[in-house]
Structure formats: C-alpha cells, structure tokens
Protein backbone atom coordinates (compact mmCIF):
# COMPACT_ATOMS: atom_id res chain seq x y z
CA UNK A 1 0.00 0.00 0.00
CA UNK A 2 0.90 3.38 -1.46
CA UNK A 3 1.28 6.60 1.14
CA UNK A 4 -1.13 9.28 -0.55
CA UNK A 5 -1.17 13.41 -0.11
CA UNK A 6 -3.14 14.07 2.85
CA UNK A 7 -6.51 16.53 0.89
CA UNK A 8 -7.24 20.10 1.38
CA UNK A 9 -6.94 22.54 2.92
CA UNK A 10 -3.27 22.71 2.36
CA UNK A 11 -1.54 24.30 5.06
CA UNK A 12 0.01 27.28 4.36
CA UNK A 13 3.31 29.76 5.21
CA UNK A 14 4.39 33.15 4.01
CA UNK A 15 7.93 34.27 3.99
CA UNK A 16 8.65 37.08 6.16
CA UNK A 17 8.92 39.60 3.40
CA UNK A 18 5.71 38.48 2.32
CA UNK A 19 3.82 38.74 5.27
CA UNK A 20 5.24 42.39 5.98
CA UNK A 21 4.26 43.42 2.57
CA UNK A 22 0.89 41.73 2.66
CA UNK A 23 0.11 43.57 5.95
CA UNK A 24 0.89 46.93 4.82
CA UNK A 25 -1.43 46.89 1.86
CA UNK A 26 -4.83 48.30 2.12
CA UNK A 27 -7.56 46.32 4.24
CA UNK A 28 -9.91 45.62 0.79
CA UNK A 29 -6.09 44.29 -1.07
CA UNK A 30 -5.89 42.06 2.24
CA UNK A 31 -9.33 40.81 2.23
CA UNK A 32 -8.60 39.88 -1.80
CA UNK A 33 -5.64 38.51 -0.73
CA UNK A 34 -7.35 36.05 2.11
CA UNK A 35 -10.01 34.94 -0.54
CA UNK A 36 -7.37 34.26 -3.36
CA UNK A 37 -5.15 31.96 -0.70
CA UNK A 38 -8.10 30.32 0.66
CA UNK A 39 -9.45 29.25 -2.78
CA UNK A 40 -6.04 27.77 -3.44
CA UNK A 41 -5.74 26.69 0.13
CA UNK A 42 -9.33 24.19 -0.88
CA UNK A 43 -8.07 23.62 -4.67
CA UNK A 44 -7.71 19.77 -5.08
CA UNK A 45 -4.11 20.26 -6.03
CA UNK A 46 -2.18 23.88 -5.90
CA UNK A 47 -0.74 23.77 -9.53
CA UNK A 48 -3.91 23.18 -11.38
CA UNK A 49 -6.42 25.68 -12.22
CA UNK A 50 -9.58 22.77 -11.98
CA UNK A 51 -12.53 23.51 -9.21
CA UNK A 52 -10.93 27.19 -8.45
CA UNK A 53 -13.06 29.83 -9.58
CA UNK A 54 -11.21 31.29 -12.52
CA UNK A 55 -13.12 34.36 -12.68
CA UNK A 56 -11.42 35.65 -9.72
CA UNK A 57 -8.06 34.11 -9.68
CA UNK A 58 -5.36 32.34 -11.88
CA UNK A 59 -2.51 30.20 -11.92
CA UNK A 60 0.66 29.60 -13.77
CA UNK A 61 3.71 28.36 -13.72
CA UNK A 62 6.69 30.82 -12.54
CA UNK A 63 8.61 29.26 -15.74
CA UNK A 64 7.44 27.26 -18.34
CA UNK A 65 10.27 24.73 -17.94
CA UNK A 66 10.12 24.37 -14.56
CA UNK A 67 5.75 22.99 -14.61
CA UNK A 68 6.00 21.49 -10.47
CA UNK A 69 8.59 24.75 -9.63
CA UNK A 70 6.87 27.99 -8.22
CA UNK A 71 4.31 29.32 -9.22
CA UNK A 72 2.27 32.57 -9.76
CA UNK A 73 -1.37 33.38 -8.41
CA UNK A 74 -3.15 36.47 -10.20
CA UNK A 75 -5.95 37.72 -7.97
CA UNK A 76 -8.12 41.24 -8.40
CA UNK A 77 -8.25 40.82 -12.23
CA UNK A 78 -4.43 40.41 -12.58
CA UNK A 79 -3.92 43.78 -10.37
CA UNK A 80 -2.08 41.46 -8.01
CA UNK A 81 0.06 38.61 -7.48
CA UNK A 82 1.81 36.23 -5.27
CA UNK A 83 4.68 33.64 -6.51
CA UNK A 84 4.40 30.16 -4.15
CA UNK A 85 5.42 26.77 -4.12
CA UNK A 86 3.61 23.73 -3.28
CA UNK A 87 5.84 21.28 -1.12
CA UNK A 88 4.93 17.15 -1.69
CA UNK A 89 4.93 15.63 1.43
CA UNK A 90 2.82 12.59 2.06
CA UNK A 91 2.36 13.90 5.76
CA UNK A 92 2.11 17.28 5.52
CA UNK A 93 2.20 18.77 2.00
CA UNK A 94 2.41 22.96 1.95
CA UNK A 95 1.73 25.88 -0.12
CA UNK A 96 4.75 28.31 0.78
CA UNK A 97 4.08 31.69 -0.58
CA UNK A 98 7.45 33.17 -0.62
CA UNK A 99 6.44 37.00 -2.36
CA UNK A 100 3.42 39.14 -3.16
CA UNK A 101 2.90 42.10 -4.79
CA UNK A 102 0.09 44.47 -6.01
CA UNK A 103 -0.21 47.49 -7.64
C-alpha cells in the first residue's frame, strides 16, 4: 500500500517579506488577498487551475520549464500577485508563498 497526499486545505506559510508586505497593503487588497489563498488553500491540487473559480483568480507556472517549480497566483483581475510553491509531502504537503505584490 501506497502513502497518498493528505486533501485540502493545504496548510500554508508566508515568507517574512511576504507577510510584511501583505500587511501593509490596504484592508480591501488584504481581504482579496485572504479569498485568493483560501481558494487555493481548498483547490484539489495547488498547480492546477480545476474547481478554483477562474473568474477571480489564476494560476501559472513561474517558468514554463520548470511545470512542479513555483508558481504565480493572479488575484483582483491580474492587479495582483503572489509567486508560491507547493511542497509534496505525504504527511504534511504545503503551499509556501514566498512573495506578493500588487499594484
């Protein structure tokens, strides 16, 4: 018998830099922020854009050669972004987001 990925909700870190940034943006860009993560947080897997509600957020890979490296999140209609990576681990698999930004 196999070991399999423990299901949503992923748990889920932010860098340091990412959390300070995330905290000084404006309470609505937080509150986008918090939905984005938590509809990735509930996504059957973190790299694939199936059962997430594309009309408010997006995913990609960070590179093109690189498809299970980092990857990028667009939230608020591609105003904003945050680059994570998904760690496999049959225990405890994680979403690290490691940097945000918005504009």
């Amino acid at each position: 018998m196999s070991a399999e990925f423990t299901g949503p909700p992923w748990a889920t870190d932010w860098t340091k830099l990412a959390a300070e940034y995330r905290d000084a943006l404006p309470t609505r860009v937080r509150d986008l922020i918090i939905d984005a993560v938590t509809e990735l947080k509930t996504s059957r897997h973190p790299y694939r854009d199936d059962h997430l509600d594309t009309a408010k957020i997006s995913i990609e890979p960070a590179r093109s050669t690189e498809p299970r490296g980092a990857h990028i999140l667009y939230f608020d209609y591609g105003h904003g972004w945050l680059r994570y990576t998904f760690t496999h681990r049959t225990a405890d698999p994680q979403i690290v987001i490691e940097r945000i930004f918005w504009q």
